[in-house]
């Protein structure tokens, strides 16, 4: 269930580029959870089992990743398709 994203306008392409670059700057733990969730569609339980942590830890890492991305991008996240 990988996410296919298309950009309509040049500014969308720029925002997506900045978004992907920002993900690479996340701390490893947050980046791993974010990538498995966002890019691969994994659920919290699946991730918790894979990396041998509690689901609460997965939720906390996801929340921190989202907060950091929002801060790094100044609240200018790219448009996300309706079907995720």
CSV table of N, CA and C in Angstrom, one decimal:
chain,number,residue,atom,x,y,z
A,1,UNK,N,0.8,-1.2,0.0
A,1,UNK,CA,0.0,0.0,0.0
A,1,UNK,C,0.9,1.2,0.0
A,2,UNK,N,1.8,1.3,-0.9
A,2,UNK,CA,2.6,2.5,-0.9
A,2,UNK,C,1.9,3.7,-1.5
A,3,UNK,N,2.3,4.9,-1.1
A,3,UNK,CA,1.6,6.1,-1.4
A,3,UNK,C,2.1,6.7,-2.7
A,4,UNK,N,1.2,6.9,-3.7
A,4,UNK,CA,1.6,7.5,-4.9
A,4,UNK,C,1.2,9.0,-4.9
A,5,UNK,N,2.1,9.9,-5.0
A,5,UNK,CA,1.7,11.3,-4.9
A,5,UNK,C,2.1,12.0,-6.2
A,6,UNK,N,1.1,12.8,-6.7
A,6,UNK,CA,1.4,13.7,-7.8
A,6,UNK,C,1.2,15.1,-7.5
A,7,UNK,N,2.0,16.0,-8.0
A,7,UNK,CA,1.8,17.4,-7.8
A,7,UNK,C,1.3,18.1,-9.0
A,8,UNK,N,0.3,19.0,-8.7
A,8,UNK,CA,-0.4,19.7,-9.8
A,8,UNK,C,0.4,21.0,-10.2
A,9,UNK,N,0.9,21.7,-9.2
A,9,UNK,CA,1.5,23.0,-9.5
A,9,UNK,C,2.9,23.0,-9.1
A,10,UNK,N,3.8,23.8,-9.7
A,10,UNK,CA,5.2,23.9,-9.3
A,10,UNK,C,5.4,24.1,-7.8
A,11,UNK,N,4.6,24.9,-7.2
A,11,UNK,CA,4.8,25.1,-5.8
A,11,UNK,C,4.5,23.9,-5.0
A,12,UNK,N,3.6,23.0,-5.5
A,12,UNK,CA,3.4,21.7,-4.8
A,12,UNK,C,4.7,20.9,-4.9
A,13,UNK,N,5.3,20.9,-6.0
A,13,UNK,CA,6.6,20.1,-6.2
A,13,UNK,C,7.6,20.6,-5.2
A,14,UNK,N,7.7,21.9,-5.1
A,14,UNK,CA,8.7,22.5,-4.1
A,14,UNK,C,8.4,22.1,-2.7
A,15,UNK,N,7.1,22.1,-2.3
A,15,UNK,CA,6.7,21.7,-1.0
A,15,UNK,C,7.0,20.3,-0.7
A,16,UNK,N,6.7,19.4,-1.7
A,16,UNK,CA,6.9,18.0,-1.5
A,16,UNK,C,8.4,17.8,-1.4
A,17,UNK,N,9.2,18.5,-2.2
A,17,UNK,CA,10.7,18.3,-2.1
A,17,UNK,C,11.2,18.7,-0.7
A,18,UNK,N,10.7,19.8,-0.2
A,18,UNK,CA,11.1,20.3,1.2
A,18,UNK,C,10.6,19.3,2.2
A,19,UNK,N,9.4,18.7,2.0
A,19,UNK,CA,8.8,17.8,2.9
A,19,UNK,C,9.7,16.5,3.0
A,20,UNK,N,10.1,16.0,1.9
A,20,UNK,CA,10.9,14.8,1.9
A,20,UNK,C,12.3,15.1,2.4
A,21,UNK,N,12.9,16.2,2.2
A,21,UNK,CA,14.1,16.6,2.7
A,21,UNK,C,14.0,16.8,4.3
A,22,UNK,N,12.9,17.3,4.7
A,22,UNK,CA,12.7,17.5,6.2
A,22,UNK,C,12.6,16.1,6.9
A,23,UNK,N,12.0,15.1,6.2
A,23,UNK,CA,11.9,13.8,6.8
A,23,UNK,C,13.3,13.2,7.0
A,24,UNK,N,14.2,13.4,6.1
A,24,UNK,CA,15.5,12.9,6.2
A,24,UNK,C,16.3,13.5,7.4
A,25,UNK,N,15.8,14.7,7.9
A,25,UNK,CA,16.5,15.4,9.0
A,25,UNK,C,15.9,15.0,10.3
A,26,UNK,N,14.9,14.2,10.3
A,26,UNK,CA,14.3,13.7,11.6
A,26,UNK,C,15.3,12.8,12.3
A,27,UNK,N,15.2,12.7,13.7
A,27,UNK,CA,16.0,11.7,14.4
A,27,UNK,C,15.6,10.3,13.9
A,28,UNK,N,16.6,9.4,13.9
A,28,UNK,CA,16.4,8.1,13.4
A,28,UNK,C,15.1,7.4,13.8
A,29,UNK,N,14.8,7.4,15.1
A,29,UNK,CA,13.6,6.8,15.7
A,29,UNK,C,12.3,7.3,15.1
A,30,UNK,N,12.2,8.7,15.0
A,30,UNK,CA,11.0,9.3,14.5
A,30,UNK,C,10.9,9.1,13.0
A,31,UNK,N,12.1,9.2,12.3
A,31,UNK,CA,12.1,9.0,10.9
A,31,UNK,C,11.6,7.5,10.5
A,32,UNK,N,12.1,6.6,11.3
A,32,UNK,CA,11.7,5.2,11.0
A,32,UNK,C,10.2,5.0,11.1
A,33,UNK,N,9.6,5.5,12.2
A,33,UNK,CA,8.1,5.4,12.4
A,33,UNK,C,7.4,6.1,11.3
A,34,UNK,N,7.8,7.4,11.1
A,34,UNK,CA,7.1,8.2,10.1
A,34,UNK,C,7.2,7.5,8.7
A,35,UNK,N,8.3,7.0,8.3
A,35,UNK,CA,8.5,6.4,7.0
A,35,UNK,C,7.6,5.2,6.8
A,36,UNK,N,7.6,4.3,7.9
A,36,UNK,CA,6.8,3.1,7.8
A,36,UNK,C,5.3,3.4,7.7
A,37,UNK,N,4.9,4.5,8.4
A,37,UNK,CA,3.5,4.9,8.4
A,37,UNK,C,3.2,5.6,7.1
A,38,UNK,N,3.9,6.6,6.8
A,38,UNK,CA,3.5,7.5,5.7
A,38,UNK,C,3.8,6.9,4.3
A,39,UNK,N,5.0,6.3,4.1
A,39,UNK,CA,5.3,5.8,2.8
A,39,UNK,C,4.8,4.4,2.6
A,40,UNK,N,4.7,3.6,3.6
A,40,UNK,CA,4.4,2.2,3.4
A,40,UNK,C,3.0,1.8,4.0
A,41,UNK,N,2.4,2.7,4.7
A,41,UNK,CA,1.0,2.4,5.2
A,41,UNK,C,0.9,1.4,6.3
A,42,UNK,N,2.0,1.2,7.1
A,42,UNK,CA,2.0,0.3,8.2
A,42,UNK,C,1.2,0.9,9.3
A,43,UNK,N,0.6,0.0,10.1
A,43,UNK,CA,-0.2,0.4,11.3
A,43,UNK,C,0.7,0.4,12.5
A,44,UNK,N,0.3,1.1,13.6
A,44,UNK,CA,1.1,1.2,14.8
A,44,UNK,C,1.4,-0.1,15.4
A,45,UNK,N,0.5,-1.0,15.4
A,45,UNK,CA,0.8,-2.4,16.0
A,45,UNK,C,1.8,-3.1,15.2
A,46,UNK,N,1.8,-3.0,13.9
A,46,UNK,CA,2.8,-3.7,13.0
A,46,UNK,C,4.2,-3.1,13.3
A,47,UNK,N,4.2,-1.8,13.4
A,47,UNK,CA,5.5,-1.1,13.6
A,47,UNK,C,6.1,-1.5,15.0
A,48,UNK,N,5.2,-1.5,16.0
A,48,UNK,CA,5.6,-1.8,17.3
A,48,UNK,C,6.2,-3.2,17.4
A,49,UNK,N,5.6,-4.1,16.7
A,49,UNK,CA,6.1,-5.5,16.7
A,49,UNK,C,7.4,-5.6,15.9
A,50,UNK,N,7.5,-4.9,14.8
A,50,UNK,CA,8.8,-4.9,14.0
A,50,UNK,C,10.0,-4.3,14.8
A,51,UNK,N,9.8,-3.2,15.5
A,51,UNK,CA,10.9,-2.6,16.1
A,51,UNK,C,11.0,-2.9,17.6
A,52,UNK,N,10.1,-3.8,18.1
A,52,UNK,CA,10.1,-4.3,19.5
A,52,UNK,C,9.9,-3.2,20.5
A,53,UNK,N,8.9,-2.3,20.3
A,53,UNK,CA,8.6,-1.3,21.3
A,53,UNK,C,7.1,-1.4,21.5
A,54,UNK,N,6.6,-0.7,22.5
A,54,UNK,CA,5.2,-0.6,22.8
A,54,UNK,C,4.5,0.3,21.8
A,55,UNK,N,3.2,0.1,21.6
A,55,UNK,CA,2.5,0.9,20.6
A,55,UNK,C,2.5,2.4,21.1
A,56,UNK,N,2.5,2.6,22.4
A,56,UNK,CA,2.5,4.0,22.9
A,56,UNK,C,3.8,4.7,22.4
A,57,UNK,N,4.9,4.0,22.3
A,57,UNK,CA,6.2,4.5,21.9
A,57,UNK,C,6.1,4.9,20.4
A,58,UNK,N,5.4,4.1,19.6
A,58,UNK,CA,5.2,4.3,18.2
A,58,UNK,C,4.4,5.6,18.1
A,59,UNK,N,3.3,5.7,18.8
A,59,UNK,CA,2.4,6.9,18.7
A,59,UNK,C,3.2,8.1,19.1
A,60,UNK,N,4.0,8.1,20.2
A,60,UNK,CA,4.8,9.2,20.6
A,60,UNK,C,5.8,9.6,19.6
A,61,UNK,N,6.5,8.6,18.9
A,61,UNK,CA,7.4,9.0,17.9
A,61,UNK,C,6.8,9.6,16.7
A,62,UNK,N,5.6,9.1,16.3
A,62,UNK,CA,4.8,9.6,15.2
A,62,UNK,C,4.4,11.1,15.5
A,63,UNK,N,3.9,11.3,16.7
A,63,UNK,CA,3.5,12.7,17.1
A,63,UNK,C,4.7,13.6,17.1
A,64,UNK,N,5.8,13.2,17.6
A,64,UNK,CA,7.0,14.1,17.6
A,64,UNK,C,7.5,14.3,16.2
A,65,UNK,N,7.5,13.3,15.3
A,65,UNK,CA,7.9,13.5,13.9
A,65,UNK,C,7.0,14.5,13.2
A,66,UNK,N,5.7,14.4,13.4
A,66,UNK,CA,4.7,15.3,12.8
A,66,UNK,C,5.0,16.8,13.3
A,67,UNK,N,5.2,16.9,14.6
A,67,UNK,CA,5.4,18.2,15.2
A,67,UNK,C,6.7,18.8,14.7
A,68,UNK,N,7.8,18.0,14.5
A,68,UNK,CA,9.0,18.5,14.0
A,68,UNK,C,8.9,18.9,12.6
A,69,UNK,N,8.2,18.1,11.8
A,69,UNK,CA,8.0,18.4,10.4
A,69,UNK,C,7.2,19.7,10.2
A,70,UNK,N,6.2,19.9,11.0
A,70,UNK,CA,5.4,21.1,10.9
A,70,UNK,C,6.3,22.3,11.3
A,71,UNK,N,7.1,22.2,12.3
A,71,UNK,CA,8.0,23.3,12.7
A,71,UNK,C,9.1,23.5,11.6
A,72,UNK,N,9.7,22.5,11.0
A,72,UNK,CA,10.7,22.6,10.0
A,72,UNK,C,10.1,23.3,8.7
A,73,UNK,N,8.9,23.0,8.4
A,73,UNK,CA,8.3,23.5,7.2
A,73,UNK,C,7.4,24.7,7.5
A,74,UNK,N,7.5,25.2,8.7
A,74,UNK,CA,6.7,26.5,9.0
A,74,UNK,C,5.2,26.3,8.8
A,75,UNK,N,4.7,25.1,9.0
A,75,UNK,CA,3.3,24.9,8.8
A,75,UNK,C,2.8,24.7,7.4
A,76,UNK,N,3.8,24.7,6.4
A,76,UNK,CA,3.5,24.7,5.0
A,76,UNK,C,3.7,23.2,4.5
A,77,UNK,N,2.8,22.3,4.9
A,77,UNK,CA,2.9,21.0,4.5
A,77,UNK,C,2.3,20.9,3.1
A,78,UNK,N,2.8,19.9,2.3
A,78,UNK,CA,2.3,19.8,0.9
A,78,UNK,C,0.8,19.2,1.0
A,79,UNK,N,0.1,19.4,-0.1
A,79,UNK,CA,-1.3,18.9,-0.2
A,79,UNK,C,-1.2,17.3,-0.2
A,80,UNK,N,-1.9,16.7,0.7
A,80,UNK,CA,-2.0,15.2,0.7
A,80,UNK,C,-3.2,14.7,0.0
A,81,UNK,N,-3.1,13.7,-0.8
A,81,UNK,CA,-4.2,13.2,-1.5
A,81,UNK,C,-5.3,12.7,-0.6
A,82,UNK,N,-6.5,12.7,-1.0
A,82,UNK,CA,-7.6,12.3,-0.2
A,82,UNK,C,-7.5,10.8,0.3
A,83,UNK,N,-7.1,10.0,-0.6
A,83,UNK,CA,-7.0,8.5,-0.3
A,83,UNK,C,-5.6,8.2,0.2
A,84,UNK,N,-5.5,8.0,1.5
A,84,UNK,CA,-4.2,7.6,2.1
A,84,UNK,C,-4.3,6.3,2.8
